[in-house]
GROMACS .gro file of C-alpha atoms in nm:
model
  240
    1SER     CA    1   0.000   0.000   0.000
    2PHE     CA    2   0.110   0.355  -0.073
    3ASP     CA    3   0.045   0.666   0.134
    4TRP     CA    4  -0.019   1.018   0.010
    5ASN     CA    5  -0.094   1.322   0.225
    6ASP     CA    6  -0.424   1.410   0.057
    7GLY     CA    7  -0.735   1.233  -0.069
    8LEU     CA    8  -0.690   1.014  -0.377
    9PHE     CA    9  -0.985   1.032  -0.617
   10ASP     CA   10  -0.891   0.803  -0.905
   11VAL     CA   11  -0.637   0.542  -1.015
   12THR     CA   12  -0.534   0.394  -1.349
   13TRP     CA   13  -0.304   0.104  -1.436
   14SER     CA   14  -0.022   0.139  -1.684
   15GLU     CA   15  -0.099  -0.035  -2.011
   16ASN     CA   16   0.266  -0.131  -2.069
   17ASN     CA   17   0.398  -0.221  -1.721
   18GLU     CA   18   0.200  -0.441  -1.482
   19ASN     CA   19   0.370  -0.284  -1.177
   20VAL     CA   20   0.301   0.081  -1.255
   21LEU     CA   21  -0.007   0.286  -1.171
   22ILE     CA   22  -0.102   0.652  -1.146
   23THR     CA   23  -0.322   0.815  -0.883
   24CYS     CA   24  -0.465   1.167  -0.872
   25SER     CA   25  -0.515   1.370  -0.561
   26GLY     CA   26  -0.709   1.642  -0.384
   27ASP     CA   27  -0.398   1.861  -0.385
   28GLY     CA   28  -0.409   1.875  -0.767
   29SER     CA   29  -0.117   1.638  -0.818
   30LEU     CA   30  -0.069   1.307  -1.002
   31GLN     CA   31   0.154   1.035  -0.857
   32ILE     CA   32   0.326   0.752  -1.045
   33TRP     CA   33   0.380   0.443  -0.828
   34ASP     CA   34   0.577   0.125  -0.895
   35MET     CA   35   0.477  -0.185  -0.696
   36ALA     CA   36   0.834  -0.313  -0.730
   37LYS     CA   37   0.961   0.002  -0.550
   38THR     CA   38   0.745   0.057  -0.245
   39LYS     CA   39   0.935   0.358  -0.105
   40GLY     CA   40   0.741   0.648  -0.257
   41PRO     CA   41   0.613   0.776  -0.590
   42LEU     CA   42   0.849   0.754  -0.888
   43GLN     CA   43   0.723   1.092  -0.998
   44VAL     CA   44   0.478   1.360  -0.886
   45TYR     CA   45   0.317   1.597  -1.135
   46LYS     CA   46   0.177   1.910  -0.974
   47GLU     CA   47   0.011   2.133  -1.232
   48HIS     CA   48  -0.363   2.131  -1.165
   49THR     CA   49  -0.461   2.415  -0.934
   50LEU     CA   50  -0.756   2.234  -0.773
   51GLU     CA   51  -0.853   1.872  -0.702
   52ALA     CA   52  -0.739   1.628  -0.969
   53TYR     CA   53  -1.048   1.410  -0.988
   54SER     CA   54  -0.994   1.178  -1.282
   55VAL     CA   55  -0.699   0.999  -1.445
   56ASP     CA   56  -0.692   0.746  -1.730
   57TRP     CA   57  -0.415   0.567  -1.921
   58SER     CA   58  -0.470   0.532  -2.298
   59GLN     CA   59  -0.551   0.179  -2.411
   60THR     CA   60  -0.434   0.205  -2.770
   61ARG     CA   61  -0.097   0.033  -2.788
   62GLY     CA   62   0.060   0.287  -3.022
   63GLU     CA   63   0.100   0.555  -2.758
   64GLN     CA   64   0.159   0.587  -2.385
   65LEU     CA   65  -0.058   0.881  -2.289
   66VAL     CA   66  -0.238   0.972  -1.969
   67VAL     CA   67  -0.524   1.221  -1.937
   68SER     CA   68  -0.629   1.391  -1.614
   69GLY     CA   69  -0.935   1.600  -1.533
   70SER     CA   70  -0.962   1.852  -1.253
   71TRP     CA   71  -1.196   2.078  -1.062
   72ASP     CA   72  -0.989   2.363  -1.213
   73GLN     CA   73  -1.201   2.299  -1.529
   74ALA     CA   74  -0.897   2.182  -1.728
   75ALA     CA   75  -0.793   1.845  -1.867
   76LYS     CA   76  -0.423   1.774  -1.910
   77LEU     CA   77  -0.234   1.533  -2.134
   78TRP     CA   78   0.076   1.356  -1.999
   79ASP     CA   79   0.346   1.126  -2.124
   80PRO     CA   80   0.464   0.941  -1.808
   81ALA     CA   81   0.822   0.958  -1.939
   82VAL     CA   82   0.810   1.339  -1.957
   83GLY     CA   83   0.828   1.554  -1.643
   84LYS     CA   84   0.553   1.798  -1.737
   85SER     CA   85   0.219   1.798  -1.916
   86LEU     CA   86   0.223   1.794  -2.296
   87CYS     CA   87  -0.095   1.996  -2.338
   88THR     CA   88  -0.385   2.154  -2.148
   89PHE     CA   89  -0.744   2.135  -2.273
   90LYS     CA   90  -0.973   2.420  -2.170
   91GLY     CA   91  -1.336   2.483  -2.251
   92HIS     CA   92  -1.542   2.334  -1.971
   93GLU     CA   93  -1.724   2.590  -1.759
   94GLY     CA   94  -1.755   2.364  -1.456
   95VAL     CA   95  -1.550   2.108  -1.270
   96ILE     CA   96  -1.442   1.801  -1.468
   97TYR     CA   97  -1.550   1.478  -1.300
   98SER     CA   98  -1.441   1.221  -1.556
   99THR     CA   99  -1.189   1.190  -1.841
  100ILE     CA  100  -1.193   0.863  -2.037
  101TRP     CA  101  -0.988   0.759  -2.342
  102SER     CA  102  -1.164   0.611  -2.642
  103PRO     CA  103  -1.078   0.241  -2.670
  104HIS     CA  104  -1.103   0.273  -3.050
  105ILE     CA  105  -0.980   0.611  -3.171
  106PRO     CA  106  -0.614   0.691  -3.091
  107GLY     CA  107  -0.564   1.025  -2.917
  108CYS     CA  108  -0.936   1.080  -2.852
  109PHE     CA  109  -1.089   1.120  -2.506
  110ALA     CA  110  -1.421   1.224  -2.352
  111SER     CA  111  -1.482   1.443  -2.048
  112ALA     CA  112  -1.789   1.484  -1.827
  113SER     CA  113  -1.845   1.801  -1.629
  114GLY     CA  114  -2.053   1.996  -1.384
  115ASP     CA  115  -2.133   2.233  -1.672
  116GLN     CA  116  -2.389   1.969  -1.788
  117THR     CA  117  -2.189   1.876  -2.099
  118LEU     CA  118  -2.005   1.577  -2.240
  119ARG     CA  119  -1.709   1.687  -2.454
  120ILE     CA  120  -1.496   1.498  -2.705
  121TRP     CA  121  -1.133   1.600  -2.756
  122ASP     CA  122  -0.851   1.509  -2.994
  123VAL     CA  123  -0.495   1.539  -2.861
  124LYS     CA  124  -0.374   1.657  -3.201
  125THR     CA  125  -0.590   1.972  -3.182
  126PRO     CA  126  -0.606   2.197  -2.873
  127GLY     CA  127  -0.975   2.296  -2.901
  128VAL     CA  128  -1.280   2.086  -2.820
  129LYS     CA  129  -1.399   1.862  -3.103
  130LEU     CA  130  -1.760   1.817  -2.991
  131VAL     CA  131  -1.980   1.962  -2.716
  132ILE     CA  132  -2.285   1.756  -2.620
  133PRO     CA  133  -2.538   1.922  -2.386
  134ALA     CA  134  -2.602   1.584  -2.227
  135HIS     CA  135  -2.819   1.659  -1.922
  136GLN     CA  136  -2.985   1.947  -1.744
  137ALA     CA  137  -2.774   1.861  -1.441
  138GLU     CA  138  -2.412   1.796  -1.352
  139VAL     CA  139  -2.264   1.504  -1.548
  140LEU     CA  140  -2.057   1.292  -1.308
  141SER     CA  141  -1.950   1.001  -1.529
  142CYS     CA  142  -1.911   0.886  -1.889
  143ASP     CA  143  -1.784   0.579  -2.071
  144TRP     CA  144  -1.724   0.457  -2.426
  145CYS     CA  145  -1.896   0.153  -2.572
  146LYS     CA  146  -1.638  -0.119  -2.634
  147TYR     CA  147  -1.808  -0.231  -2.958
  148ASP     CA  148  -1.913   0.095  -3.125
  149GLU     CA  149  -1.662   0.377  -3.157
  150ASN     CA  150  -1.940   0.638  -3.190
  151LEU     CA  151  -2.138   0.542  -2.878
  152LEU     CA  152  -2.092   0.685  -2.528
  153VAL     CA  153  -2.300   0.683  -2.211
  154THR     CA  154  -2.332   0.958  -1.950
  155GLY     CA  155  -2.458   0.943  -1.592
  156ALA     CA  156  -2.577   1.252  -1.410
  157VAL     CA  157  -2.719   1.415  -1.099
  158ASP     CA  158  -3.065   1.398  -1.262
  159CYS     CA  159  -3.060   1.018  -1.191
  160SER     CA  160  -3.058   0.928  -1.562
  161LEU     CA  161  -2.818   0.749  -1.794
  162LYS     CA  162  -2.813   0.864  -2.157
  163GLY     CA  163  -2.653   0.713  -2.466
  164TRP     CA  164  -2.499   0.939  -2.730
  165ASP     CA  165  -2.410   0.866  -3.093
  166LEU     CA  166  -2.135   1.106  -3.199
  167ARG     CA  167  -2.273   1.118  -3.554
  168ASN     CA  168  -2.603   1.267  -3.434
  169ILE     CA  169  -2.602   1.439  -3.095
  170ARG     CA  170  -2.938   1.615  -3.120
  171GLN     CA  171  -3.116   1.334  -2.937
  172PRO     CA  172  -2.987   1.062  -2.702
  173VAL     CA  173  -3.009   0.710  -2.851
  174PHE     CA  174  -3.134   0.579  -2.517
  175ALA     CA  175  -3.229   0.707  -2.172
  176LEU     CA  176  -3.225   0.474  -1.871
  177LEU     CA  177  -3.431   0.571  -1.566
  178GLY     CA  178  -3.454   0.399  -1.230
  179HIS     CA  179  -3.187   0.539  -0.999
  180THR     CA  180  -3.330   0.763  -0.727
  181TYR     CA  181  -3.019   0.972  -0.657
  182ALA     CA  182  -2.723   1.100  -0.859
  183ILE     CA  183  -2.537   0.843  -1.071
  184ARG     CA  184  -2.174   0.843  -0.973
  185ARG     CA  185  -2.017   0.596  -1.219
  186VAL     CA  186  -2.119   0.417  -1.537
  187LYS     CA  187  -1.929   0.150  -1.731
  188PHE     CA  188  -1.999  -0.040  -2.051
  189SER     CA  189  -1.947  -0.417  -2.049
  190PRO     CA  190  -1.629  -0.544  -2.216
  191PHE     CA  191  -1.822  -0.854  -2.332
  192HIS     CA  192  -2.167  -0.733  -2.444
  193ALA     CA  193  -2.227  -0.444  -2.683
  194THR     CA  194  -2.551  -0.327  -2.519
  195LEU     CA  195  -2.485  -0.407  -2.152
  196LEU     CA  196  -2.377  -0.151  -1.894
  197ALA     CA  197  -2.353  -0.106  -1.518
  198SER     CA  198  -2.408   0.201  -1.303
  199CYS     CA  199  -2.381   0.293  -0.937
  200SER     CA  200  -2.535   0.574  -0.743
  201TYR     CA  201  -2.575   0.773  -0.426
  202ASP     CA  202  -2.896   0.568  -0.383
  203PHE     CA  203  -2.665   0.284  -0.257
  204THR     CA  204  -2.747   0.058  -0.554
  205VAL     CA  205  -2.559  -0.096  -0.845
  206ARG     CA  206  -2.775  -0.149  -1.153
  207PHE     CA  207  -2.725  -0.354  -1.467
  208TRP     CA  208  -2.890  -0.247  -1.793
  209ASP     CA  209  -2.934  -0.373  -2.148
  210PHE     CA  210  -3.037  -0.073  -2.355
  211SER     CA  211  -3.148  -0.295  -2.648
  212LYS     CA  212  -3.433  -0.445  -2.444
  213PRO     CA  213  -3.784  -0.296  -2.401
  214ASN     CA  214  -3.735  -0.325  -2.023
  215PRO     CA  215  -3.367  -0.231  -2.001
  216LEU     CA  216  -3.316  -0.267  -1.624
  217LEU     CA  217  -3.182  -0.621  -1.577
  218GLU     CA  218  -3.097  -0.615  -1.208
  219THR     CA  219  -3.070  -0.388  -0.905
  220VAL     CA  220  -2.810  -0.491  -0.648
  221GLU     CA  221  -2.860  -0.352  -0.298
  222HIS     CA  222  -2.560  -0.488  -0.109
  223HIS     CA  223  -2.405  -0.154  -0.010
  224THR     CA  224  -2.522   0.043   0.292
  225GLU     CA  225  -2.375   0.377   0.183
  226PHE     CA  226  -2.309   0.585  -0.129
  227THR     CA  227  -2.180   0.366  -0.413
  228CYS     CA  228  -1.905   0.576  -0.569
  229GLY     CA  229  -1.726   0.349  -0.815
  230LEU     CA  230  -1.742   0.026  -1.008
  231ASP     CA  231  -1.568  -0.153  -1.292
  232LEU     CA  232  -1.619  -0.470  -1.494
  233SER     CA  233  -1.352  -0.736  -1.519
  234LEU     CA  234  -1.186  -0.772  -1.859
  235HIS     CA  235  -1.106  -1.137  -1.783
  236ASN     CA  236  -1.414  -1.278  -1.611
  237ARG     CA  237  -1.740  -1.182  -1.777
  238GLY     CA  238  -1.939  -1.235  -1.456
  239GLN     CA  239  -1.722  -1.023  -1.229
  240VAL     CA  240  -1.784  -0.661  -1.127
   0.00000   0.00000   0.00000
């Protein structure tokens, strides 16, 4: 276990070294840790001016890039081998809660924000590529479909999940209702194109299949407090 002197909000594994991971912290910094060297962080990046709330390592093998999102309304691009950020992405008008790389499109990531938008960015161009007014509430989470490069899902304080097709953003392709408090995290299944999971401040974890007339598959009520995070195993299709 590693210790840091402020809250840690997110963590991401290296895609090219099984011992390396990056955390992001309430003091605005990112930390690179190596499980083979348990002394302290290999590197600390301190550029965000407020809480660093989200960090994600790119999954396309051609590049080793990390994106972070902060309450300072900026997203930053990092190469873990370089001591400072490569680029800063500005445009959000509220805190950034989530920054997630596309599993399909190299150099493309999505961000979800308190300004009620989902935004799509391309690391090769500094400006925002696409602004989607996703909810009439803060958007706390987003994820990319693993089987369709144009499909994303957002989860928001309005208790709804919405699906977005990047080729036509005027209308969501689906809306999933059932949570009774803000949705904190949403993830697409790595094994099923239309299956996703969400968790919420209503203490529940819910499984959905947006292709079905009754999309809510299951509501799991094992937690006794806010459910703040979840992920689906890439190796075991039944494990969350």
